[in-house]
mmCIF file with all atom_site columns, C-alpha atoms and ligand atoms in Angstrom:
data_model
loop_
_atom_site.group_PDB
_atom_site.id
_atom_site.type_symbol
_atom_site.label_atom_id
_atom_site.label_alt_id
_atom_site.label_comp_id
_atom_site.label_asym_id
_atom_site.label_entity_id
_atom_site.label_seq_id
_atom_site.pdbx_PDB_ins_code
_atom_site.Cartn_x
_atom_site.Cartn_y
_atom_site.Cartn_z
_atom_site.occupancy
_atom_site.B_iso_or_equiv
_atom_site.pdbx_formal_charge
_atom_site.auth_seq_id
_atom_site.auth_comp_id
_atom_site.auth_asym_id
_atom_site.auth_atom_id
_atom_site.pdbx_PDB_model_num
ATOM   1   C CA  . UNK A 1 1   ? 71.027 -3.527  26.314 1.00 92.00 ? 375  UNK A CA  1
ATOM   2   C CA  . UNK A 1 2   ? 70.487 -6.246  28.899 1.00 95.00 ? 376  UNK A CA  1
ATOM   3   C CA  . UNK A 1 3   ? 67.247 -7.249  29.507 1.00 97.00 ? 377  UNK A CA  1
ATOM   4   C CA  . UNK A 1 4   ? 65.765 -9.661  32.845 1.00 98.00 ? 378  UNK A CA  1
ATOM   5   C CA  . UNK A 1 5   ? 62.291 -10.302 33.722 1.00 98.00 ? 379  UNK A CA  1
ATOM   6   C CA  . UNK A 1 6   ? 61.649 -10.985 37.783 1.00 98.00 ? 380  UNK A CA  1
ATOM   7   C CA  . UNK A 1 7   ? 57.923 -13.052 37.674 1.00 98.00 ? 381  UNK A CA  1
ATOM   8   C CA  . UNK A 1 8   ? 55.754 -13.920 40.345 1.00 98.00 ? 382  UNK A CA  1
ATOM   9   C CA  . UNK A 1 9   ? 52.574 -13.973 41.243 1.00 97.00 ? 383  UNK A CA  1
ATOM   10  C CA  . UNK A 1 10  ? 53.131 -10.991 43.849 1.00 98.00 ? 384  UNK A CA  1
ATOM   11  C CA  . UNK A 1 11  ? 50.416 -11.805 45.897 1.00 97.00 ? 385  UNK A CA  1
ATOM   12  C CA  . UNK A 1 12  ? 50.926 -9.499  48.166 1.00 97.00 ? 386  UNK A CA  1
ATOM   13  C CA  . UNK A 1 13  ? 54.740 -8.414  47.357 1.00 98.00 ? 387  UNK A CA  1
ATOM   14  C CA  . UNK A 1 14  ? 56.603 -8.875  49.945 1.00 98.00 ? 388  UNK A CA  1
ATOM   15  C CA  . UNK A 1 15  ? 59.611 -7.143  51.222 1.00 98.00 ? 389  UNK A CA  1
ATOM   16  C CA  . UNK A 1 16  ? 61.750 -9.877  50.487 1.00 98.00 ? 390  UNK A CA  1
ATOM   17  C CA  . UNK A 1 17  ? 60.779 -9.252  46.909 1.00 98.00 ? 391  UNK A CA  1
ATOM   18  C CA  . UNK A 1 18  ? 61.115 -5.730  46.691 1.00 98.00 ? 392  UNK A CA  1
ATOM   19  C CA  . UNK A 1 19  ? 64.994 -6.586  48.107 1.00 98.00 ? 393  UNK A CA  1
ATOM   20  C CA  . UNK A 1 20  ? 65.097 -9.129  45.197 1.00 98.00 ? 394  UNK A CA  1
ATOM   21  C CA  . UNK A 1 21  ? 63.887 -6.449  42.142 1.00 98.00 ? 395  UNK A CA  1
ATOM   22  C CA  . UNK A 1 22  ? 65.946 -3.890  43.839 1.00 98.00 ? 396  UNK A CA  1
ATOM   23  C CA  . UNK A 1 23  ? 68.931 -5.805  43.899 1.00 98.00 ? 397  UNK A CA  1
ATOM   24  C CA  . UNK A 1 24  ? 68.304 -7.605  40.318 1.00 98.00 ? 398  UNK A CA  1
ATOM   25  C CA  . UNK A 1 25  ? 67.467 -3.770  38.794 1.00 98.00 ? 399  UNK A CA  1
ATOM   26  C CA  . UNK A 1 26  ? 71.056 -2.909  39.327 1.00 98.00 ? 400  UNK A CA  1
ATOM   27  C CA  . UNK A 1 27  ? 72.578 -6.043  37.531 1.00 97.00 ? 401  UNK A CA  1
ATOM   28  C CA  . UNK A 1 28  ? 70.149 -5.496  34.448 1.00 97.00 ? 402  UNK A CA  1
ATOM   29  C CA  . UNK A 1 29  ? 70.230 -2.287  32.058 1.00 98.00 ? 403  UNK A CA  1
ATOM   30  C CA  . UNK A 1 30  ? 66.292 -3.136  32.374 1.00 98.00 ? 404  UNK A CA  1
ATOM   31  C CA  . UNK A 1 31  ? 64.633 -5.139  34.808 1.00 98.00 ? 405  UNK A CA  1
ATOM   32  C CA  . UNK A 1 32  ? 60.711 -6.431  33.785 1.00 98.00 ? 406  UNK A CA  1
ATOM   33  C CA  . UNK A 1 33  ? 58.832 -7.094  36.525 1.00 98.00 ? 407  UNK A CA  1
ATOM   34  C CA  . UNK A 1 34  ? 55.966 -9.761  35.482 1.00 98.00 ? 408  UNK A CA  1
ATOM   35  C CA  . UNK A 1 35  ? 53.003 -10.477 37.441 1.00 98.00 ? 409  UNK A CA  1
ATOM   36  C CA  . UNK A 1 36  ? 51.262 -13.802 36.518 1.00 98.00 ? 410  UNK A CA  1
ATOM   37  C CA  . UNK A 1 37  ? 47.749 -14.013 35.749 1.00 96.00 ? 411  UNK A CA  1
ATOM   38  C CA  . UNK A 1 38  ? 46.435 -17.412 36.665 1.00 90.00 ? 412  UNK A CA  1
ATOM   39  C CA  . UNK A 1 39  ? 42.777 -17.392 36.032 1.00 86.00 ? 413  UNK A CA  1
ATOM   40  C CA  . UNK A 1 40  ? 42.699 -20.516 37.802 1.00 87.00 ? 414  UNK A CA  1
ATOM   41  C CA  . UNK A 1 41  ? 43.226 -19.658 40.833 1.00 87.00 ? 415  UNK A CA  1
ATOM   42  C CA  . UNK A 1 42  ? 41.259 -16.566 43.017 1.00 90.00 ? 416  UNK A CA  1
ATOM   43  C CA  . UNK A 1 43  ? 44.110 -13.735 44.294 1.00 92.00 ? 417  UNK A CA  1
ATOM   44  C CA  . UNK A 1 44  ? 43.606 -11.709 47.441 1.00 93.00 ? 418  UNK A CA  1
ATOM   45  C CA  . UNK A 1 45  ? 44.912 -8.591  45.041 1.00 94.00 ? 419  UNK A CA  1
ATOM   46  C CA  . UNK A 1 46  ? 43.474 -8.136  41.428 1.00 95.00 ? 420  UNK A CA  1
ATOM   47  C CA  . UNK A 1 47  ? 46.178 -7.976  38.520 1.00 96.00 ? 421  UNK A CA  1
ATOM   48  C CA  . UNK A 1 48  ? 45.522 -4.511  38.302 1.00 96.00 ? 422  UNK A CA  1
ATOM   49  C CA  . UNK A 1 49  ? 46.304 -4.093  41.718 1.00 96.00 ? 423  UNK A CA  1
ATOM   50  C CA  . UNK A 1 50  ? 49.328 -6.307  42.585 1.00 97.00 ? 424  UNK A CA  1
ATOM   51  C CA  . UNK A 1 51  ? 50.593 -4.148  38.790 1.00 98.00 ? 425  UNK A CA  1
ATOM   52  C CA  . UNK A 1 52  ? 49.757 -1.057  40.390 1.00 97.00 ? 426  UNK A CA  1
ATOM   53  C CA  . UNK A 1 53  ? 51.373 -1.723  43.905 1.00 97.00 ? 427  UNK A CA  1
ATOM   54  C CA  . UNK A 1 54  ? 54.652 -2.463  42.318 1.00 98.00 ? 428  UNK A CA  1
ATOM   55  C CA  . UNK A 1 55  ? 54.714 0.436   40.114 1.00 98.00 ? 429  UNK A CA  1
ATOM   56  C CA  . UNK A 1 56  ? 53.928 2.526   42.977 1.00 98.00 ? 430  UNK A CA  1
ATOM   57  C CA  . UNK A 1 57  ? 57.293 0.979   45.268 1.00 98.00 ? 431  UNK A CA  1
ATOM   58  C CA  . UNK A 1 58  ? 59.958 0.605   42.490 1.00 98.00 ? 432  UNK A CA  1
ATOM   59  C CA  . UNK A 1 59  ? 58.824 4.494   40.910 1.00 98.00 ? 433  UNK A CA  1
ATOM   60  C CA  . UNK A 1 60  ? 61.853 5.863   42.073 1.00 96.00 ? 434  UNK A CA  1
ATOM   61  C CA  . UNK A 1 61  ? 63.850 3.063   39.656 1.00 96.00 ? 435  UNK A CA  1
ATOM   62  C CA  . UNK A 1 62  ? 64.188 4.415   36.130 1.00 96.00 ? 436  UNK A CA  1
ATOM   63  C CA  . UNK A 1 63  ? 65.440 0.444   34.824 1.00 98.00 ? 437  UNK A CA  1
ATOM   64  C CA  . UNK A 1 64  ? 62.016 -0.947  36.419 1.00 98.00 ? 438  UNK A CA  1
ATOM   65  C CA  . UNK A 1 65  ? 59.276 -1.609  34.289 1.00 98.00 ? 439  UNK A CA  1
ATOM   66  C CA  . UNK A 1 66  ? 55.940 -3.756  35.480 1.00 98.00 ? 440  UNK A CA  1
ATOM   67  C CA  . UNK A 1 67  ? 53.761 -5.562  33.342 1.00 98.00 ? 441  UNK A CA  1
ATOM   68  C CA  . UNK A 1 68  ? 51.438 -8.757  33.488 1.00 98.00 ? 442  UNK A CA  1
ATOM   69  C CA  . UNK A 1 69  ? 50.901 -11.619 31.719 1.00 98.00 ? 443  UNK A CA  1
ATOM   70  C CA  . UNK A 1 70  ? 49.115 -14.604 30.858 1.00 97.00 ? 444  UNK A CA  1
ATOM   71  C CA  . UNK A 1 71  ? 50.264 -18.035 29.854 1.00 96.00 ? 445  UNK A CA  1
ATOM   72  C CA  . UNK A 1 72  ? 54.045 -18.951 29.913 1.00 97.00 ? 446  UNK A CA  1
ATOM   73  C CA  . UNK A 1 73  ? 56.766 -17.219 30.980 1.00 97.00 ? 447  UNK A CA  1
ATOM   74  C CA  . UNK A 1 74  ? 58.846 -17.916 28.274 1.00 97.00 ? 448  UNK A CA  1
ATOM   75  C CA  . UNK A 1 75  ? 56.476 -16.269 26.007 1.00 97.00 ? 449  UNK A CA  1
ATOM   76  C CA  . UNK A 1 76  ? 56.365 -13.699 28.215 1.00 98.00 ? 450  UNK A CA  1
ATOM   77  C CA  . UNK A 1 77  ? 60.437 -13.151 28.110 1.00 97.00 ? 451  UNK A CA  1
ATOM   78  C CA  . UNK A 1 78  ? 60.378 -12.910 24.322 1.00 97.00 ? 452  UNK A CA  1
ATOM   79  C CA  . UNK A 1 79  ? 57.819 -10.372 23.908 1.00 97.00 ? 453  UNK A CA  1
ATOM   80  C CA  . UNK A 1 80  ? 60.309 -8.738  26.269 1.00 97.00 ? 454  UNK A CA  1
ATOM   81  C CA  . UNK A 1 81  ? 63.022 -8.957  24.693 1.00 97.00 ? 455  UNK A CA  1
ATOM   82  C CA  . UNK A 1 82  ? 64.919 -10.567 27.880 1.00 97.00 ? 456  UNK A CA  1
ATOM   83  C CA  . UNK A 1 83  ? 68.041 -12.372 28.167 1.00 92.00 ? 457  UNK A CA  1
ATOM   84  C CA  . UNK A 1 84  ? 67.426 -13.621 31.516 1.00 97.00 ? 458  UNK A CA  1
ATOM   85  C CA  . UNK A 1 85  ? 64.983 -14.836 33.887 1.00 98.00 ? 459  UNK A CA  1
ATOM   86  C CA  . UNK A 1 86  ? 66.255 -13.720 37.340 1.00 98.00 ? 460  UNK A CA  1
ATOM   87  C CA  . UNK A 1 87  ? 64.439 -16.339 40.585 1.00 98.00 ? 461  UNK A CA  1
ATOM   88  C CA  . UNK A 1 88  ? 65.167 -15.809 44.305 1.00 98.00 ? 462  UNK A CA  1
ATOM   89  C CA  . UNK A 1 89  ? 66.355 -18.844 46.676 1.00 98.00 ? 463  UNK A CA  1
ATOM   90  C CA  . UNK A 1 90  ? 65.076 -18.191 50.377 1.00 98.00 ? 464  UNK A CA  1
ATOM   91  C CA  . UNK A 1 91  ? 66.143 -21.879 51.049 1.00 97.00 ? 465  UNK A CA  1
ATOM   92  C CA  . UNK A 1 92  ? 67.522 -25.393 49.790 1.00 97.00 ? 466  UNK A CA  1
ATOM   93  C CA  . UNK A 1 93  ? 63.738 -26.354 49.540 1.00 97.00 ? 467  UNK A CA  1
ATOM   94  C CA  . UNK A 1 94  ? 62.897 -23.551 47.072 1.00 97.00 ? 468  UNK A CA  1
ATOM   95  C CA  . UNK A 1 95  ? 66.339 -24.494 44.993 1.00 98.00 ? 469  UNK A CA  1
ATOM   96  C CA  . UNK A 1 96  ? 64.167 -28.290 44.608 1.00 98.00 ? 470  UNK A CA  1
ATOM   97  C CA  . UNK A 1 97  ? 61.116 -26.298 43.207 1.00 97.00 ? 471  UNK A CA  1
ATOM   98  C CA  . UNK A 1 98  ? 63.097 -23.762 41.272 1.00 98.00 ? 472  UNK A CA  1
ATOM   99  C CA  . UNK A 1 99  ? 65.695 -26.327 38.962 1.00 98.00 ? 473  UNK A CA  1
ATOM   100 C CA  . UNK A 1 100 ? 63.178 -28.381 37.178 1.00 98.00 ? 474  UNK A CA  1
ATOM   101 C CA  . UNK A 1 101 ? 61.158 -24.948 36.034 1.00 97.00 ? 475  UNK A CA  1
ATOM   102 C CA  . UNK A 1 102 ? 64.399 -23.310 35.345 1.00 97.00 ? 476  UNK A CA  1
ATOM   103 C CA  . UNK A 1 103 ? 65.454 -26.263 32.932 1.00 97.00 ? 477  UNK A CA  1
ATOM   104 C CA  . UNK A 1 104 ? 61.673 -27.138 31.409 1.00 97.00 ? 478  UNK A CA  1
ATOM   105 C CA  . UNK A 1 105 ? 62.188 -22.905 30.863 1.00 97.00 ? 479  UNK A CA  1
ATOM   106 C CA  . UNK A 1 106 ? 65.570 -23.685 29.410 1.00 96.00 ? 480  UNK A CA  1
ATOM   107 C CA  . UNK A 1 107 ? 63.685 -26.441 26.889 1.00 96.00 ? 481  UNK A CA  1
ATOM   108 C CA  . UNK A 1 108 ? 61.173 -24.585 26.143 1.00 96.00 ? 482  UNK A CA  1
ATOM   109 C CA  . UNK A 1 109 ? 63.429 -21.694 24.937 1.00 94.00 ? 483  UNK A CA  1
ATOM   110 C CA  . UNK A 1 110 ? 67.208 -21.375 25.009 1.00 88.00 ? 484  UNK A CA  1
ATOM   111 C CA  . UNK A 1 111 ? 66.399 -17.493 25.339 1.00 83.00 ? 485  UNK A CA  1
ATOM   112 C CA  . UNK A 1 112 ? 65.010 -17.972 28.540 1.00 82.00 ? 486  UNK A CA  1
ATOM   113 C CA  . UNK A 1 113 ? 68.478 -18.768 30.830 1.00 94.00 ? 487  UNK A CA  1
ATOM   114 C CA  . UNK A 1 114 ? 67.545 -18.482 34.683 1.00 98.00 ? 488  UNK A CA  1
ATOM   115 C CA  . UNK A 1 115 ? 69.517 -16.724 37.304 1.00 98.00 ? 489  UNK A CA  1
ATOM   116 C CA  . UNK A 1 116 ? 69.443 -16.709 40.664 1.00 98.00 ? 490  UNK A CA  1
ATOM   117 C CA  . UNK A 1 117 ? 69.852 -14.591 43.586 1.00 98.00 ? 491  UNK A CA  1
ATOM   118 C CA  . UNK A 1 118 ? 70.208 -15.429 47.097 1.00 98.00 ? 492  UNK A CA  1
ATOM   119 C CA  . UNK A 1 119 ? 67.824 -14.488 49.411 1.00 98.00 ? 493  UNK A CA  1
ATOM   120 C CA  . UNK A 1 120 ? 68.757 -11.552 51.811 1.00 98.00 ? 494  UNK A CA  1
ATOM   121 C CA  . UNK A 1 121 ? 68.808 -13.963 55.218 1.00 97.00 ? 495  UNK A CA  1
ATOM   122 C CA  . UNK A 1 122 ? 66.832 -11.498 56.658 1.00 97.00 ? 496  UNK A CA  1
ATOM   123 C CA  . UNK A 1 123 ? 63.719 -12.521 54.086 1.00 98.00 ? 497  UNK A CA  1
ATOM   124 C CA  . UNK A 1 124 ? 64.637 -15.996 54.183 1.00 97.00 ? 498  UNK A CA  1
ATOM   125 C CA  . UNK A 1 125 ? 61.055 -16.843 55.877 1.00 97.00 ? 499  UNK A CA  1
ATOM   126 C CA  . UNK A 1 126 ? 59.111 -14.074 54.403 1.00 98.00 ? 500  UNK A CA  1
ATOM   127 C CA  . UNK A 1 127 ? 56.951 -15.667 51.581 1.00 98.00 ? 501  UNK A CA  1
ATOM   128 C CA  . UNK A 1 128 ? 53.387 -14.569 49.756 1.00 97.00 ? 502  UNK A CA  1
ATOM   129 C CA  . UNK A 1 129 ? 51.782 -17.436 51.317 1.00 96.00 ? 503  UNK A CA  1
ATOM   130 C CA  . UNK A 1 130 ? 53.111 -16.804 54.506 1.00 97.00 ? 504  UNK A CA  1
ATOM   131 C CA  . UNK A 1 131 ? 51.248 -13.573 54.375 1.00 97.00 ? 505  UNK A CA  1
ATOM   132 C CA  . UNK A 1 132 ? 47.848 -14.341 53.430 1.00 96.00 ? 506  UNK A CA  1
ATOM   133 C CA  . UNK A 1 133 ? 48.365 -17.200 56.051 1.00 97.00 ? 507  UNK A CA  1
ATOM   134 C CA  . UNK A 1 134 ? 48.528 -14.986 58.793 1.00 97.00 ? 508  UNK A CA  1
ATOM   135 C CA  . UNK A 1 135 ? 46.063 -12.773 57.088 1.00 96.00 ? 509  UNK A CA  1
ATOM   136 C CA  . UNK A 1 136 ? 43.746 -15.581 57.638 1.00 95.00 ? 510  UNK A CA  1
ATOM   137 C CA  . UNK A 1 137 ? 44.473 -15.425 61.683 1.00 96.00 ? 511  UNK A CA  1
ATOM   138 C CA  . UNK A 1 138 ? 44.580 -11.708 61.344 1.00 93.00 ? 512  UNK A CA  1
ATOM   139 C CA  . UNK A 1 139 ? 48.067 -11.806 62.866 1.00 95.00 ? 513  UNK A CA  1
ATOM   140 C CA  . UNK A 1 140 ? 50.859 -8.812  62.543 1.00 94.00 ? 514  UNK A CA  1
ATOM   141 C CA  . UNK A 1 141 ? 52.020 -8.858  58.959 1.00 96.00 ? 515  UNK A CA  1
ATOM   142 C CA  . UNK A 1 142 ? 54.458 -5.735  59.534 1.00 91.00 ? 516  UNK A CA  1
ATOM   143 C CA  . UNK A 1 143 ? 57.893 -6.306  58.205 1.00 95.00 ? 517  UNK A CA  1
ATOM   144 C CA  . UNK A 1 144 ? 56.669 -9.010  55.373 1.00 98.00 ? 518  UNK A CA  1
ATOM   145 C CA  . UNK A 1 145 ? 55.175 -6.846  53.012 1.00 98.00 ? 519  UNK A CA  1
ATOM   146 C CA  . UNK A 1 146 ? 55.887 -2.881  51.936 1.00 97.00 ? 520  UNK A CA  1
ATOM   147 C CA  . UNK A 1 147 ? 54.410 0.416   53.998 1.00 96.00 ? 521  UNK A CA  1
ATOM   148 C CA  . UNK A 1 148 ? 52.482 0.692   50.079 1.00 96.00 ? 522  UNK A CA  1
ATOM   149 C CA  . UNK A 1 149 ? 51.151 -2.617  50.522 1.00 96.00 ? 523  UNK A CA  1
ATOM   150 C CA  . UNK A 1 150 ? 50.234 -2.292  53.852 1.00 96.00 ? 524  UNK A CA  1
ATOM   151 C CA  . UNK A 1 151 ? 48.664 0.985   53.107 1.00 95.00 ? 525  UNK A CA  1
ATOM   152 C CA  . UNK A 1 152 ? 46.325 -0.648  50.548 1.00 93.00 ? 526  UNK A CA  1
ATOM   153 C CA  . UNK A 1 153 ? 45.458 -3.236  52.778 1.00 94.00 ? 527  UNK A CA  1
ATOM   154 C CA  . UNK A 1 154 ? 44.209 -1.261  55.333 1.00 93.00 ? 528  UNK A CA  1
ATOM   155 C CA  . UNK A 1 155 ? 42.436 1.046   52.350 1.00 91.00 ? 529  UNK A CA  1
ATOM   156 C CA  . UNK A 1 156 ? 40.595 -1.812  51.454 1.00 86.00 ? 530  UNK A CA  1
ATOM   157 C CA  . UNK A 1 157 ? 39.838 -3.085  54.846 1.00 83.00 ? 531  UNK A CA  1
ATOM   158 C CA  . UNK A 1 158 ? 42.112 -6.522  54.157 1.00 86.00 ? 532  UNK A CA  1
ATOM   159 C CA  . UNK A 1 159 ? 44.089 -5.017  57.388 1.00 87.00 ? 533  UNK A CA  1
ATOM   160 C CA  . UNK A 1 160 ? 42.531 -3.130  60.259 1.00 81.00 ? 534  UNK A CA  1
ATOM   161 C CA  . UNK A 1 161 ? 45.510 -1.344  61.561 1.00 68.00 ? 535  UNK A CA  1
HETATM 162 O O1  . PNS B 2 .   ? 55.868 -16.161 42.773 1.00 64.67 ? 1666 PNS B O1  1
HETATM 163 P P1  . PNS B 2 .   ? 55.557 -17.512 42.242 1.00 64.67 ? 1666 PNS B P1  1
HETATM 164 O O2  . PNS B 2 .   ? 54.102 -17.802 42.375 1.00 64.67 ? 1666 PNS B O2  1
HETATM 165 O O3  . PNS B 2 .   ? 56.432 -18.559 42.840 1.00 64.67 ? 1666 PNS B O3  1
HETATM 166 O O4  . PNS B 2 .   ? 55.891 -17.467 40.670 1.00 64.67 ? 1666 PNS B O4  1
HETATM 167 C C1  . PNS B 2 .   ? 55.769 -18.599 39.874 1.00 64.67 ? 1666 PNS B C1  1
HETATM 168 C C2  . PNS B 2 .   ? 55.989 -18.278 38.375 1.00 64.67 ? 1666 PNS B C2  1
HETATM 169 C C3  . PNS B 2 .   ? 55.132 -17.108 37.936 1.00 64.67 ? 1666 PNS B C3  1
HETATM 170 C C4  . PNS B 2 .   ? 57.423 -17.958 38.096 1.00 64.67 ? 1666 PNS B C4  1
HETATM 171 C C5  . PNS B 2 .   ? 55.593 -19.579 37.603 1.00 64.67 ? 1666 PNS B C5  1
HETATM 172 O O5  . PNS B 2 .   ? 54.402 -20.076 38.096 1.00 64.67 ? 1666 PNS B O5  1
HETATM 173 C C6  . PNS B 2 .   ? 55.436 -19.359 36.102 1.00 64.67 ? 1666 PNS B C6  1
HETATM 174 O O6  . PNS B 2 .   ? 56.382 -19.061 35.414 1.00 64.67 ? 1666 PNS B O6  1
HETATM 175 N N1  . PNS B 2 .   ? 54.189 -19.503 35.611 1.00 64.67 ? 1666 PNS B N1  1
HETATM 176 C C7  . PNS B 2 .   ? 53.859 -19.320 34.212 1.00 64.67 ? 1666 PNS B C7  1
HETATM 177 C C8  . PNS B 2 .   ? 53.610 -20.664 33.512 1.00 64.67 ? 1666 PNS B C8  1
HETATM 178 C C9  . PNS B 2 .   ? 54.926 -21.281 33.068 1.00 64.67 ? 1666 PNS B C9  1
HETATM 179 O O7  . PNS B 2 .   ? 55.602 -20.746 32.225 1.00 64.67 ? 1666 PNS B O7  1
HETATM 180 N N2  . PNS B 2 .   ? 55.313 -22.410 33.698 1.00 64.67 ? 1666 PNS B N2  1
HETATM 181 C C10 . PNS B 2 .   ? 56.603 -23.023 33.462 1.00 64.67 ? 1666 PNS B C10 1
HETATM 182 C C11 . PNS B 2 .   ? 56.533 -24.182 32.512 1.00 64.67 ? 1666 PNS B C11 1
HETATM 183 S S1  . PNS B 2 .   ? 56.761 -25.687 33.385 1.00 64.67 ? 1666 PNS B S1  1
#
């Protein structure tokens, strides 16, 4: 059984990711979604949260699991048994950012091979960041992140409308 984890901080998911998992789930017999816990840094979405969020928009996907986790990824992709590592590429600038962590990965643990998937163009400026950006600014953030996301956000007054 083939086995890829999909990590990320997820904070908030965006719909670029959800077109990522979606489109990674059906090249994986399983597909781990992993949601990083940096204690180092304060998220706009608990881990419990950002878990629960994804679970909630990838339910319908039998192959789709969601966990967290703490510490490296490569750890992380052992304890899941995963071949692969799967990354998206929005643009040339993320491909810069993404090599070097794919290869110190790659030394860290042959197990842990990277693959990745182009984003849909349509995402291509769609990021996390992006989103708590215009948060900030309380600008429109339809279209970047899921109706389940959005939902929460206005359930817990991040969003007004
Ligand atoms: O969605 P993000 O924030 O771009 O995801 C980054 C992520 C989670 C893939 C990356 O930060 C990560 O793997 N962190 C865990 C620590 C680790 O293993 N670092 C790589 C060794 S250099």
């Amino acid at each position: 059984m083939s086995t890829a984890v999909f990590p990320g901080s997820f904070d908030p998911v965006t719909t670029g990711h959800v077109d990522l998992i979606r489109r990674a789930s059906r090249m994986f017999d399983r597909l781990v979604v992993g949601v990083l816990v940096n204690s180092a840094k304060q998220p706009l979405f608990s881990k419990e949260e950002r878990v629960a969020m994804l679970r909630e928009i990838t339910v319908d996907q039998d192959n789709i699991e969601v966990s967290s986790f703490e510490g490296l990824l490569v750890d992380f992709v052992k304890e899941q048994h995963a071949d692969a590592i799967v990354r998206g590429l929005r643009t040339p600038g993320d491909f810069e950012y993404e090599l070097p962590l794919a290869q110190a990965n790659h030394k860290l643990s042959v197990q842990a091979d990277t693959i990745f998937l182009a984003s849909a163009p349509e995402y291509s400026y769609i990021s996390s960041s992006a989103v708590r950006e215009l948060l900030r600014y309380q600008a429109d953030i339809s279209g970047y992140v899921p109706e389940t996301v959005l939902r929460y956000m206005r359930e817990h007054g991040v969003v007004s409308n």
